[in-house]
XYZ file of C-alpha atoms in Angstrom:
776
model
C -13.847 -1.094 -72.843
C -13.617 2.373 -72.564
C -12.583 4.513 -69.354
C -16.555 5.102 -68.631
C -17.561 1.182 -69.139
C -14.468 0.349 -66.912
C -15.681 2.742 -64.516
C -19.184 1.360 -64.329
C -18.122 -2.296 -63.952
C -15.661 -1.088 -61.476
C -18.659 0.615 -59.308
C -21.065 -2.134 -59.901
C -18.790 -4.720 -58.732
C -18.112 -2.213 -55.472
C -21.983 -2.188 -54.790
C -22.241 -5.612 -55.019
C -19.416 -6.687 -52.472
C -20.851 -3.752 -50.378
C -24.154 -5.281 -50.550
C -23.098 -8.438 -49.463
C -20.946 -7.679 -46.447
C -24.706 -5.328 -45.466
C -26.161 -9.063 -45.905
C -23.791 -10.762 -44.060
C -24.030 -7.866 -40.876
C -27.692 -7.780 -40.679
C -28.315 -10.796 -38.349
C -25.519 -10.263 -36.557
C -26.058 -6.626 -35.117
C -28.514 -4.843 -33.356
C -28.830 -1.802 -36.073
C -31.791 0.671 -34.687
C -32.181 3.943 -33.630
C -31.795 3.056 -29.780
C -29.209 0.377 -30.246
C -26.662 0.415 -32.904
C -27.858 3.442 -34.153
C -25.978 4.349 -37.845
C -27.925 6.853 -40.349
C -27.897 6.538 -43.646
C -28.995 8.969 -45.972
C -29.793 9.117 -49.728
C -31.422 11.583 -52.423
C -33.748 11.098 -54.855
C -32.530 9.441 -58.130
C -35.027 11.144 -60.400
C -35.671 14.069 -58.301
C -33.247 17.164 -59.923
C -34.416 19.438 -57.189
C -34.776 23.180 -57.272
C -33.102 26.446 -57.505
C -33.540 26.898 -53.827
C -32.502 23.660 -52.743
C -31.142 20.281 -53.555
C -33.109 16.827 -54.579
C -35.532 15.121 -51.813
C -33.494 12.811 -49.707
C -34.101 10.658 -46.836
C -31.757 9.849 -43.677
C -32.884 6.710 -41.162
C -31.375 4.788 -39.519
C -32.128 1.744 -40.498
C -29.897 -0.665 -42.230
C -32.883 -2.297 -44.594
C -33.171 1.486 -45.832
C -29.017 1.258 -46.691
C -29.331 -2.110 -48.545
C -32.072 -1.202 -50.696
C -30.727 2.068 -51.823
C -27.554 -0.014 -52.709
C -29.506 -2.482 -54.446
C -31.079 0.214 -56.842
C -27.483 1.461 -57.586
C -26.344 -1.673 -58.429
C -29.985 -2.204 -60.569
C -28.972 0.660 -62.399
C -25.656 0.116 -62.773
C -26.316 -3.024 -64.319
C -28.785 -1.332 -66.814
C -25.959 1.186 -67.725
C -23.350 -1.371 -68.020
C -25.811 -3.258 -70.592
C -26.546 -0.411 -72.505
C -22.798 0.023 -73.291
C -22.398 -3.648 -75.176
C -21.505 -3.947 -78.266
C -24.694 -5.778 -79.725
C -22.792 -6.574 -83.202
C -21.771 -9.764 -81.655
C -22.744 -12.802 -79.773
C -20.724 -11.582 -76.581
C -22.439 -8.399 -76.268
C -25.364 -9.634 -77.008
C -25.525 -12.373 -73.981
C -23.835 -9.869 -71.683
C -26.902 -7.341 -72.469
C -28.939 -9.534 -71.570
C -27.762 -10.880 -68.495
C -27.300 -7.608 -66.827
C -30.970 -6.393 -68.075
C -32.353 -9.122 -66.372
C -30.457 -8.701 -63.342
C -30.967 -5.084 -63.284
C -35.103 -6.147 -63.580
C -34.959 -8.850 -60.661
C -33.111 -6.485 -58.246
C -35.987 -3.645 -59.047
C -38.140 -6.137 -58.626
C -36.785 -7.558 -54.964
C -36.807 -3.347 -53.998
C -40.896 -3.688 -54.718
C -41.375 -6.434 -52.711
C -39.095 -5.457 -49.985
C -38.997 -2.040 -49.454
C -42.132 -1.412 -47.490
C -41.046 -4.231 -44.864
C -37.565 -3.079 -44.626
C -38.504 1.024 -44.311
C -41.668 0.623 -41.913
C -42.490 3.914 -43.932
C -42.890 5.872 -46.876
C -40.245 5.819 -48.987
C -39.453 8.451 -51.467
C -40.542 7.914 -54.757
C -37.676 6.515 -56.874
C -37.576 3.519 -54.688
C -41.249 3.222 -54.170
C -42.919 0.180 -55.217
C -44.932 1.437 -58.221
C -41.567 3.309 -59.593
C -39.398 0.358 -59.434
C -41.747 -2.385 -60.552
C -42.202 0.102 -64.077
C -38.068 -0.279 -63.922
C -38.090 -3.704 -63.576
C -40.570 -4.488 -66.291
C -38.435 -2.012 -68.671
C -35.387 -3.943 -67.904
C -37.677 -7.239 -68.817
C -38.570 -5.477 -71.989
C -35.051 -4.642 -72.731
C -33.913 -8.314 -72.026
C -36.197 -9.478 -74.369
C -35.421 -7.338 -77.284
C -31.807 -8.720 -76.992
C -33.026 -11.935 -77.494
C -35.140 -10.639 -80.597
C -31.728 -9.326 -81.946
C -29.852 -12.344 -81.468
C -32.433 -14.419 -83.419
C -32.478 -12.535 -86.205
C -29.023 -12.363 -86.627
C -28.725 -16.019 -86.015
C -31.234 -16.304 -89.046
C -33.625 -18.297 -86.876
C -37.370 -19.534 -88.041
C -39.419 -16.148 -88.928
C -42.493 -17.510 -86.725
C -40.221 -17.896 -83.435
C -38.640 -14.204 -84.317
C -42.025 -13.010 -84.879
C -43.497 -14.799 -81.427
C -40.086 -13.187 -79.304
C -40.741 -9.476 -80.912
C -44.552 -9.773 -79.945
C -43.574 -10.427 -76.513
C -41.172 -7.607 -76.469
C -43.684 -5.441 -77.579
C -46.081 -6.779 -74.673
C -43.917 -5.978 -72.246
C -43.384 -2.449 -73.317
C -46.566 -1.900 -73.578
C -47.268 -3.192 -69.862
C -44.435 -0.857 -68.816
C -46.086 2.332 -70.835
C -49.553 1.416 -69.058
C -48.006 1.314 -66.217
C -46.135 4.546 -66.071
C -47.604 6.712 -68.254
C -50.020 8.664 -65.291
C -47.121 9.046 -63.279
C -44.507 11.957 -63.332
C -42.077 10.145 -61.395
C -39.679 9.013 -64.236
C -37.752 11.388 -66.662
C -40.336 12.595 -69.144
C -38.632 10.802 -72.094
C -39.296 7.748 -70.948
C -42.987 7.639 -72.080
C -42.368 8.694 -75.759
C -39.437 6.036 -75.991
C -41.985 3.094 -74.512
C -44.530 3.914 -76.733
C -42.472 3.847 -79.503
C -40.573 0.579 -78.780
C -43.727 -1.017 -78.166
C -44.976 0.077 -81.904
C -41.414 -1.205 -83.363
C -41.614 -4.478 -81.812
C -45.247 -5.065 -82.709
C -44.035 -3.979 -86.179
C -41.146 -6.305 -86.368
C -43.521 -9.300 -85.131
C -45.946 -8.492 -87.474
C -43.318 -8.250 -90.286
C -41.634 -11.531 -89.521
C -45.332 -12.840 -89.358
C -46.360 -11.875 -93.146
C -42.779 -13.833 -94.308
C -44.308 -16.925 -92.621
C -47.855 -16.203 -94.310
C -45.853 -15.870 -97.172
C -44.518 -19.009 -97.377
C -47.692 -20.984 -96.653
C -49.054 -18.840 -99.477
C -51.699 -16.829 -97.680
C -50.765 -13.688 -100.058
C -53.764 -11.630 -98.113
C -52.676 -11.887 -94.987
C -48.854 -11.166 -95.932
C -50.269 -7.652 -97.264
C -52.510 -7.201 -94.333
C -49.701 -8.073 -92.125
C -47.513 -5.562 -93.915
C -50.212 -3.003 -93.715
C -50.340 -3.086 -90.250
C -46.564 -3.088 -89.776
C -46.417 0.097 -92.125
C -48.799 2.026 -90.039
C -47.358 1.266 -86.591
C -43.751 2.367 -88.235
C -45.912 5.464 -89.333
C -47.125 6.537 -85.938
C -43.552 5.918 -84.785
C -42.010 8.327 -87.028
C -44.315 11.129 -87.353
C -44.697 11.193 -83.242
C -41.526 10.105 -82.186
C -38.974 10.477 -84.467
C -37.235 13.000 -81.916
C -36.303 9.854 -79.815
C -35.509 7.263 -82.322
C -34.738 6.742 -86.140
C -36.883 4.227 -87.841
C -35.728 5.150 -91.180
C -34.547 1.648 -92.059
C -36.881 -0.254 -90.748
C -39.549 1.778 -92.868
C -38.137 1.423 -95.478
C -38.041 -2.380 -95.217
C -41.865 -2.636 -94.396
C -42.897 -0.604 -97.336
C -40.276 -2.604 -100.330
C -42.087 -5.824 -98.701
C -45.676 -4.234 -98.904
C -44.955 -3.255 -102.474
C -43.661 -6.031 -103.333
C -46.337 -8.296 -101.846
C -48.889 -5.902 -103.380
C -47.913 -6.085 -107.320
C -47.606 -9.767 -106.945
C -51.154 -9.923 -105.200
C -52.536 -7.803 -107.983
C -51.170 -9.299 -110.867
C -50.789 -13.050 -109.772
C -52.413 -14.133 -107.049
C -55.388 -11.988 -106.478
C -56.075 -13.143 -102.906
C -58.471 -11.107 -100.680
C -56.769 -9.093 -98.132
C -58.331 -9.756 -94.519
C -59.473 -6.765 -91.965
C -57.068 -6.486 -89.275
C -59.344 -8.025 -87.035
C -59.930 -10.931 -88.745
C -55.831 -12.385 -88.667
C -55.069 -14.558 -86.060
C -52.874 -13.217 -83.155
C -49.517 -13.800 -83.250
C -48.162 -15.691 -80.490
C -45.797 -14.974 -77.658
C -42.391 -16.720 -76.488
C -40.607 -15.217 -73.463
C -36.822 -15.920 -73.293
C -36.157 -13.539 -70.339
C -37.140 -13.528 -66.222
C -35.999 -11.422 -63.616
C -32.787 -12.677 -62.039
C -33.586 -13.384 -58.644
C -31.350 -11.555 -55.915
C -29.342 -14.263 -53.991
C -26.263 -13.501 -51.646
C -23.897 -13.180 -52.642
C -23.733 -11.030 -55.560
C -20.396 -10.866 -56.134
C -18.295 -14.335 -57.364
C -15.403 -13.774 -54.651
C -17.025 -13.129 -51.700
C -15.191 -12.730 -48.442
C -17.159 -12.109 -45.140
C -15.452 -9.551 -43.204
C -17.427 -10.888 -39.943
C -17.497 -14.623 -40.697
C -16.318 -15.140 -36.850
C -19.436 -13.265 -35.922
C -22.679 -15.411 -35.172
C -25.932 -14.520 -36.080
C -28.157 -12.113 -33.814
C -30.502 -14.978 -32.686
C -27.367 -17.278 -31.665
C -25.536 -14.132 -30.050
C -28.901 -13.530 -28.204
C -29.646 -17.399 -27.449
C -25.944 -17.781 -25.795
C -26.098 -14.152 -23.840
C -29.477 -15.943 -22.209
C -27.887 -19.068 -21.874
C -24.828 -16.935 -20.024
C -27.452 -15.443 -17.699
C -29.283 -18.789 -16.947
C -25.762 -19.916 -15.699
C -24.845 -17.409 -13.934
C -27.904 -17.680 -11.800
C -27.851 -21.056 -11.568
C -23.684 -20.973 -9.939
C -24.665 -17.726 -7.774
C -27.611 -19.832 -6.636
C -24.934 -22.635 -5.600
C -22.531 -20.473 -4.568
C -25.391 -18.425 -2.508
C -26.566 -21.518 -0.391
C -22.712 -22.507 0.721
C -22.095 -19.508 1.762
C -25.290 -18.521 3.768
C -24.840 -22.035 5.293
C -20.988 -21.329 6.510
C -22.625 -18.290 7.904
C -25.100 -19.775 9.813
C -22.467 -22.622 10.875
C -20.044 -19.671 12.325
C -23.090 -17.883 13.990
C -24.386 -21.170 15.953
C -20.850 -21.705 17.084
C -20.290 -18.432 18.035
C -23.445 -18.043 20.247
C -21.994 -21.234 22.248
C -18.586 -20.000 22.431
C -16.873 -22.552 20.258
C -14.179 -23.607 20.213
C -12.934 -21.246 22.902
C -14.662 -22.685 25.346
C -13.165 -26.290 25.596
C -9.891 -24.271 24.880
C -10.649 -22.098 28.067
C -9.295 -24.833 30.789
C -7.078 -22.874 32.505
C -9.525 -19.721 33.056
C -6.737 -17.516 33.133
C -5.406 -17.283 29.557
C -6.390 -16.145 26.487
C -7.797 -19.256 24.187
C -5.774 -20.234 21.043
C -8.481 -19.408 18.686
C -9.314 -15.920 20.450
C -5.663 -15.550 19.757
C -6.037 -16.665 16.075
C -9.050 -14.625 15.593
C -6.944 -11.645 16.480
C -3.924 -12.021 14.870
C -6.095 -12.277 11.824
C -7.830 -9.101 12.352
C -4.562 -7.099 13.395
C -2.956 -8.679 9.823
C -6.009 -7.027 8.114
C -5.352 -3.730 9.049
C -8.108 -3.909 12.005
C -10.182 -0.747 13.097
C -7.761 1.763 10.447
C -8.892 -0.704 7.507
C -12.337 -0.459 8.269
C -12.416 3.221 9.085
C -10.982 4.180 6.100
C -13.004 1.602 3.477
C -16.040 3.515 5.154
C -14.875 6.712 4.509
C -14.251 6.526 0.863
C -17.997 5.312 0.032
C -19.504 8.725 0.030
C -16.901 9.961 -2.470
C -17.287 6.864 -4.530
C -21.126 7.378 -4.452
C -20.958 11.294 -5.117
C -19.006 10.316 -8.256
C -21.359 7.917 -9.885
C -24.164 10.642 -9.248
C -22.684 13.192 -11.055
C -21.709 11.124 -13.877
C -25.625 10.047 -13.796
C -26.873 13.402 -13.320
C -24.367 14.452 -16.281
C -25.990 12.111 -18.537
C -29.675 12.459 -18.149
C -29.122 16.576 -18.267
C -27.695 15.895 -22.082
C -31.107 13.754 -22.611
C -33.167 16.965 -20.922
C -31.617 19.734 -22.898
C -31.906 18.152 -26.593
C -35.159 16.962 -25.436
C -36.162 20.521 -24.612
C -34.529 21.916 -27.757
C -36.759 19.518 -30.067
C -40.162 20.216 -28.160
C -39.337 24.109 -28.835
C -38.965 23.247 -32.428
C -41.623 20.826 -32.999
C -44.083 23.453 -31.386
C -42.661 25.988 -33.892
C -42.959 24.060 -36.744
C -45.742 21.973 -36.005
C -46.454 19.151 -38.644
C -43.305 20.478 -40.534
C -40.986 18.620 -38.128
C -41.261 15.597 -39.190
C -38.861 13.107 -36.863
C -38.906 10.888 -34.195
C -39.730 12.882 -30.889
C -36.944 13.061 -28.387
C -39.510 11.643 -25.465
C -40.317 8.809 -27.342
C -36.910 7.909 -28.304
C -35.124 8.449 -25.167
C -37.845 5.662 -23.345
C -35.405 2.912 -23.248
C -32.685 5.815 -21.987
C -34.703 7.234 -19.324
C -35.618 3.783 -17.797
C -31.793 2.585 -17.462
C -31.142 6.013 -16.084
C -33.993 5.494 -13.586
C -32.742 1.671 -13.324
C -29.304 3.483 -12.162
C -30.956 5.903 -9.745
C -32.766 2.898 -7.969
C -29.624 0.905 -7.673
C -27.491 4.271 -6.008
C -30.432 5.043 -3.427
C -30.644 1.511 -2.534
C -26.442 1.411 -1.713
C -26.804 4.662 0.444
C -29.147 2.427 2.455
C -26.759 -0.397 2.727
C -24.304 2.172 3.627
C -26.236 3.380 6.534
C -26.671 -0.427 7.503
C -22.962 -1.362 7.341
C -21.974 2.139 9.557
C -24.706 1.272 11.696
C -23.651 -2.425 12.773
C -19.879 -1.566 12.151
C -20.471 1.219 15.359
C -22.009 -1.529 17.352
C -19.290 -4.122 17.283
C -16.617 -0.893 17.077
C -15.510 -1.640 20.722
C -15.301 -5.231 20.543
C -13.219 -5.427 17.406
C -11.109 -2.852 18.548
C -10.444 -5.265 21.738
C -9.174 -7.934 19.173
C -6.534 -5.529 18.076
C -5.002 -5.098 21.503
C -1.613 -6.999 22.185
C -2.135 -10.567 24.559
C -1.140 -8.948 27.255
C -3.403 -6.064 27.391
C -6.501 -8.692 25.793
C -5.608 -11.230 28.299
C -6.185 -8.353 31.016
C -9.455 -7.282 29.419
C -10.871 -11.114 29.889
C -12.711 -12.098 33.264
C -10.858 -14.787 34.723
C -12.331 -18.258 36.188
C -11.104 -21.251 37.916
C -13.227 -24.230 35.953
C -13.215 -27.633 37.118
C -9.725 -29.325 35.987
C -11.396 -32.723 35.572
C -13.313 -30.760 32.104
C -9.145 -31.418 30.521
C -9.029 -34.550 29.220
C -13.069 -35.408 29.199
C -14.662 -37.509 26.998
C -17.885 -34.743 25.740
C -14.644 -32.500 24.948
C -12.955 -34.964 22.696
C -16.279 -35.365 20.878
C -16.823 -31.814 20.599
C -13.104 -31.552 19.022
C -13.692 -33.971 16.830
C -17.418 -32.869 15.748
C -15.349 -29.089 15.239
C -12.655 -30.438 13.107
C -15.564 -32.287 11.110
C -16.994 -29.050 10.522
C -14.202 -27.483 9.340
C -13.281 -29.559 6.788
C -16.958 -29.256 5.792
C -16.293 -25.405 4.968
C -12.826 -26.691 3.241
C -14.756 -28.323 0.917
C -17.086 -25.643 0.190
C -14.111 -23.501 -0.647
C -12.960 -25.747 -3.190
C -16.343 -26.827 -4.715
C -16.878 -23.011 -5.359
C -13.806 -22.229 -6.979
C -14.725 -25.301 -9.035
C -18.111 -24.140 -9.857
C -16.160 -20.512 -11.173
C -14.050 -22.145 -13.132
C -16.627 -24.922 -15.132
C -16.643 -23.117 -18.656
C -18.559 -24.114 -21.603
C -19.009 -22.449 -25.320
C -22.617 -22.498 -26.389
C -21.839 -21.404 -29.849
C -21.897 -24.654 -31.442
C -24.198 -26.276 -30.057
C -26.705 -23.013 -30.749
C -25.293 -22.855 -34.376
C -26.457 -26.274 -35.006
C -29.818 -26.275 -34.272
C -30.264 -23.036 -36.134
C -28.665 -24.820 -38.992
C -31.159 -27.796 -38.588
C -34.266 -26.161 -37.552
C -34.143 -22.889 -38.610
C -34.836 -21.350 -34.905
C -33.704 -22.262 -31.383
C -35.274 -23.546 -28.514
C -32.670 -21.844 -26.330
C -34.493 -22.762 -22.759
C -34.702 -26.541 -23.972
C -31.130 -26.976 -24.970
C -29.811 -24.436 -22.567
C -31.435 -26.551 -19.083
C -30.680 -29.783 -20.548
C -26.833 -28.626 -21.155
C -26.586 -27.080 -17.516
C -28.148 -30.201 -15.874
C -25.463 -32.232 -17.456
C -22.538 -29.407 -16.558
C -23.506 -28.600 -13.137
C -25.454 -31.535 -12.012
C -22.614 -32.990 -10.255
C -22.326 -29.803 -8.798
C -25.563 -29.235 -7.343
C -25.806 -32.990 -5.913
C -22.388 -32.595 -3.989
C -23.811 -29.014 -2.467
C -26.678 -30.513 -1.439
C -25.085 -32.883 0.356
C -22.639 -30.564 2.171
C -25.488 -28.836 3.447
C -26.795 -31.873 4.922
C -23.679 -33.079 6.604
C -23.321 -29.374 8.036
C -26.893 -30.130 9.224
C -25.872 -33.217 10.978
C -22.790 -31.619 12.507
C -24.681 -29.142 14.306
C -27.300 -30.805 15.788
C -24.686 -32.991 17.055
C -22.659 -30.126 18.046
C -25.445 -28.672 20.039
C -26.041 -31.710 21.984
C -22.953 -32.391 22.954
C -22.284 -28.589 23.854
C -25.525 -29.143 26.221
C -23.732 -31.852 28.181
C -20.484 -29.876 28.226
C -22.425 -27.153 30.390
C -23.993 -29.476 32.381
C -20.323 -30.293 33.462
C -18.872 -27.241 33.658
C -18.898 -25.139 37.614
C -21.747 -22.596 37.169
C -20.417 -19.251 38.551
C -20.511 -15.664 38.000
C -16.673 -15.394 36.955
C -17.270 -17.975 34.365
C -20.057 -16.959 33.170
C -18.799 -13.277 32.434
C -15.446 -14.801 30.862
C -17.610 -17.187 28.486
C -19.549 -14.047 27.741
C -16.816 -11.961 26.949
C -14.920 -14.628 25.145
C -18.261 -14.968 22.886
C -18.378 -11.281 22.360
C -15.065 -11.591 20.946
C -15.559 -14.412 18.403
C -18.347 -12.806 17.038
C -16.563 -9.407 16.751
C -14.263 -11.385 14.652
C -17.321 -12.560 12.068
C -18.300 -9.206 12.373
C -14.852 -7.792 11.340
C -14.171 -10.339 8.599
C -18.036 -9.807 6.970
C -17.604 -5.955 7.489
C -14.666 -5.893 5.602
C -15.538 -8.202 2.667
C -19.102 -5.867 2.374
C -17.211 -2.823 2.195
C -14.462 -4.054 -0.328
C -17.283 -5.335 -2.455
C -18.936 -1.925 -1.968
C -15.763 -0.098 -2.819
C -15.468 -2.264 -6.320
C -19.551 -2.354 -7.047
C -19.085 1.562 -7.051
C -15.803 1.184 -9.255
C -17.717 -0.766 -11.771
C -20.811 1.253 -11.306
C -18.266 3.923 -12.555
C -17.922 2.227 -15.331
C -21.343 1.300 -16.374
C -22.448 5.149 -15.748
C -19.571 6.493 -18.245
C -20.533 4.108 -20.781
C -24.580 5.357 -20.138
C -23.237 8.733 -20.551
C -21.244 8.011 -24.054
C -24.221 6.651 -25.153
C -26.582 9.536 -24.218
C -23.987 11.915 -25.419
C -23.417 9.966 -28.927
C -27.195 9.837 -29.607
C -27.551 13.319 -28.573
C -24.934 14.216 -30.709
C -26.745 12.279 -33.448
C -29.356 13.920 -33.036
C -28.085 17.616 -33.081
C -26.548 16.498 -36.614
C -29.904 15.099 -37.574
C -31.446 18.679 -36.373
C -29.443 20.609 -38.257
C -29.881 18.899 -41.545
C -34.068 19.105 -41.033
C -33.526 22.853 -40.151
C -31.581 23.139 -43.552
C -34.248 22.069 -45.485
C -36.734 23.344 -44.113
C -35.008 26.794 -44.469
C -35.049 26.044 -47.487
C -38.416 25.092 -48.290
C -39.597 28.029 -46.752
C -37.489 30.353 -49.387
C -38.979 28.229 -52.068
C -42.742 28.944 -50.836
C -44.032 31.847 -52.955
C -44.946 34.567 -50.601
C -47.938 36.571 -52.613
C -49.866 35.215 -56.053
C -48.227 35.961 -58.990
C -48.849 39.263 -60.589
C -50.036 39.579 -64.095
C -47.490 41.556 -66.448
C -48.914 45.323 -68.033
C -49.708 44.779 -71.958
C -47.225 46.843 -72.721
C -44.475 45.110 -71.081
C -45.520 41.608 -73.422
C -45.977 43.379 -76.289
C -43.166 42.762 -78.868
C -41.134 45.662 -79.840
C -42.567 46.203 -83.049
C -45.880 46.818 -81.331
C -47.674 43.490 -81.667
C -47.561 40.308 -79.924
C -45.653 37.669 -81.232
C -47.676 34.915 -82.877
C -47.917 31.936 -80.831
C -46.645 28.775 -81.797
C -49.053 25.985 -82.797
C -46.982 23.034 -82.266
C -43.752 23.048 -79.989
C -40.123 23.439 -82.063
C -38.767 19.721 -82.391
C -35.331 19.595 -81.044
C -32.956 18.671 -83.765
C -32.383 14.938 -84.933
C -29.101 14.580 -83.833
C -30.038 15.723 -80.241
C -29.019 12.910 -77.401
C -31.229 12.962 -74.197
C -29.183 12.474 -71.417
C -29.517 11.768 -67.827
C -27.348 12.360 -65.100
C -25.744 8.877 -63.509
C -25.067 10.653 -59.874
C -22.799 8.040 -57.431
C -21.315 9.288 -54.577
C -21.061 12.948 -55.905
C -19.683 11.712 -59.082
C -21.317 12.996 -62.708
C -20.937 10.910 -65.501
C -23.410 12.057 -68.659
C -24.509 8.998 -70.671
C -26.743 8.707 -73.891
C -30.225 7.656 -72.373
C -31.251 6.460 -75.832
C -28.232 5.685 -77.331
C -27.243 6.321 -80.911
C -30.415 7.202 -83.247
C -29.017 4.963 -85.605
C -29.073 1.612 -83.225
C -31.381 -0.787 -84.192
C -32.274 -1.304 -80.442
C -32.397 1.656 -78.140
C -31.589 0.527 -74.312
C -32.871 2.737 -71.716
C -30.731 2.300 -68.710
C -32.278 4.211 -65.530
C -30.736 6.890 -63.554
C -29.100 5.741 -60.740
C -29.465 7.668 -57.095
C -26.495 8.816 -55.324
C -25.639 9.547 -51.881
C -23.410 12.281 -50.911
C -23.355 10.895 -47.174
C -21.901 7.392 -48.397
C -20.193 6.985 -45.208
C -23.331 7.848 -43.284
C -23.734 9.553 -40.093
C -22.169 7.109 -37.512
C -23.599 7.791 -34.431
C -22.083 4.541 -32.793
C -23.605 4.403 -28.907
C -22.229 1.907 -26.683
C -24.402 -0.796 -26.306
C -26.748 -1.033 -23.410
C -24.350 -2.227 -20.682
C -25.759 -4.273 -18.509
C -26.856 -3.499 -14.759
C -24.372 -4.417 -11.734
C -26.802 -7.372 -11.218
C -26.546 -11.357 -11.387
C -29.821 -13.236 -11.608
C -30.525 -15.411 -8.596
C -29.135 -13.500 -6.086
C -30.076 -9.766 -4.624
C -27.515 -7.156 -6.329
C -26.200 -4.814 -4.582
C -26.863 -2.833 -2.639
C -30.602 -5.144 -1.801
C -30.613 -5.616 1.604
C -29.489 -9.331 2.742
C -30.767 -11.131 5.652
C -31.054 -9.897 9.405
C -27.730 -9.801 10.880
C -26.329 -9.506 7.431
C -27.419 -6.168 5.869
C -24.600 -5.608 3.538
C -24.846 -6.919 0.109
C -22.364 -9.542 -0.676
C -20.055 -9.801 -4.024
C -21.603 -11.003 -6.646
C -20.155 -14.709 -6.749
C -20.164 -15.452 -10.815
C -19.537 -12.420 -13.623
C -22.680 -12.335 -15.896
C -20.886 -12.355 -19.909
């Protein structure tokens, strides 16, 4: 083919592959103004613009809009490829019919889907009325191709007549649908009217041959007269667009011969036109449905990405899983804290180790060693000192993010006030509502963090002296603990042995919980395949039913183990308290021993508080650092959408300026008579009829695709029997789109099923706990 043919084919395949990728990616990304925001801009295919500005265009953050415009170009390209085919051979006829029917199906698909895809008024070229007309025109041309093939194959005249009559009907419907609109180029209307007459004349001509074969000579003449009148109308009204000289000569010759034979031989009565039987219709064409993929060798670039429904279901499942795991771990940790508190209040195990009354119990020495190894007071002081700095950094990031939104929203409000109804775009205060809500949520989180930080500092001050005592060397620690002289008989007593056994069992339960917690965190099961199977089988996903069933199957045994651990601890603590009562009765009661036991209790409590304070402060530091990353993503999202709005604002301002410049500032002023008078002193004679264009003139329409301008014949060569009418294609000078891709909304640092940092904890443990399981 010619270079132009090759170019059209290449563009057609390109748009087809691009359309397939758009359909593939659509269910996998949440394309919208406040999520994955990609703005697509297209110009109206039929609007030629004016001296002061370009043609009408529409920019939308809608993937459905992009699909509609790309499919429009596919249909327009298909019509042009069909028009370029050589209709003198079967291969060209088949290719033309195929592409015309595809174009008809593409425009019909747009008609059926454009309003739901855009959720707003489209530009004129892709409005339902316009694309519906284009679909009919493509169908008429496809039917005409089959008429040509039947004629060339010398099929029966009755069949050819029906094919031509159906083509005439399609052209007539298209003409009726668009004759009162000024959307399409002005050449379309006369061409459609002419084609309707030509195809009807062909139907009458071939039906007249059938009448002659049936020896209905009067009907033959009546049909030929009607055909002659039709082509005469075309020759007199539309000769500027279509040459029908050959058809006129053929019909006139047949009419003259029929009249001569009837006058001299048959003398058959010529019926009136209204008395002629209607010619039947035979449609061999239909709009080709748009079936994805359009391209034969389609490769899904996003094959590994799952549909949005599956993605959302997996996300909800992960949240359910995190909720369950966090709840189980929280129950075990709360039980462990309860056990530690009970033992500290009973001064265990220090009470049964302190039989000499003048040395530091081994359990206290172990606690002291552990506190010193973790840095003691200095570690806590440094962690507390770092918190305000981390908090201030997060506040600054959040304030800057909201400042960007405030500035752009103020500018948008000012322009809306200035231009009023001309400022047609989504108000910033509506568009930013999700971002404002997200920012308010972060503000609440930071406020709660400040409260939690205060609780931690207050708790630290109340236990600081005792923690500092644990950090002393053994000699100083022993000197700080009062001496006592307990009864030596307690050594080796049965009650003491029972307490030791119970405490050892409780320690074993705590170790089992640590292992169980690690096992819970390590369990992983990918639900993607489950949800994909459900979607394929049922066409929908019952996420709750599937997730609950799978979570019970996977974590049912762990839930049972946790409950058994809690029950076992409850029985152990009950036995420990009973045994401690017996132990207390056996001890010698005096002031020295009571004072010593009180100090040992305080040291045990100080150790527990130190461990929990360090853990909470480290978790707080980690929380602030992770919140910084989340806030930076939030800031980027705000920055991206503000940049996109500014770009859109600049484009809209430019269009408004051009529109204002085109508006007349005053009514037109009539010229003086002498300025409208010809040089000779007399007015030029007005022509009663417009001067017709030269016969050789070919009407051209610009085919614009991504800024490439290709001039192509609109009606084909004047001598061609079938006049193909490919429709002009819209083009997109911004095909790359205005890619404004803010980060997807980041999840708040919060785990379902437990109070997030910095929500207040149980009395006595005000600082939040580290999330036990990372949400995905």
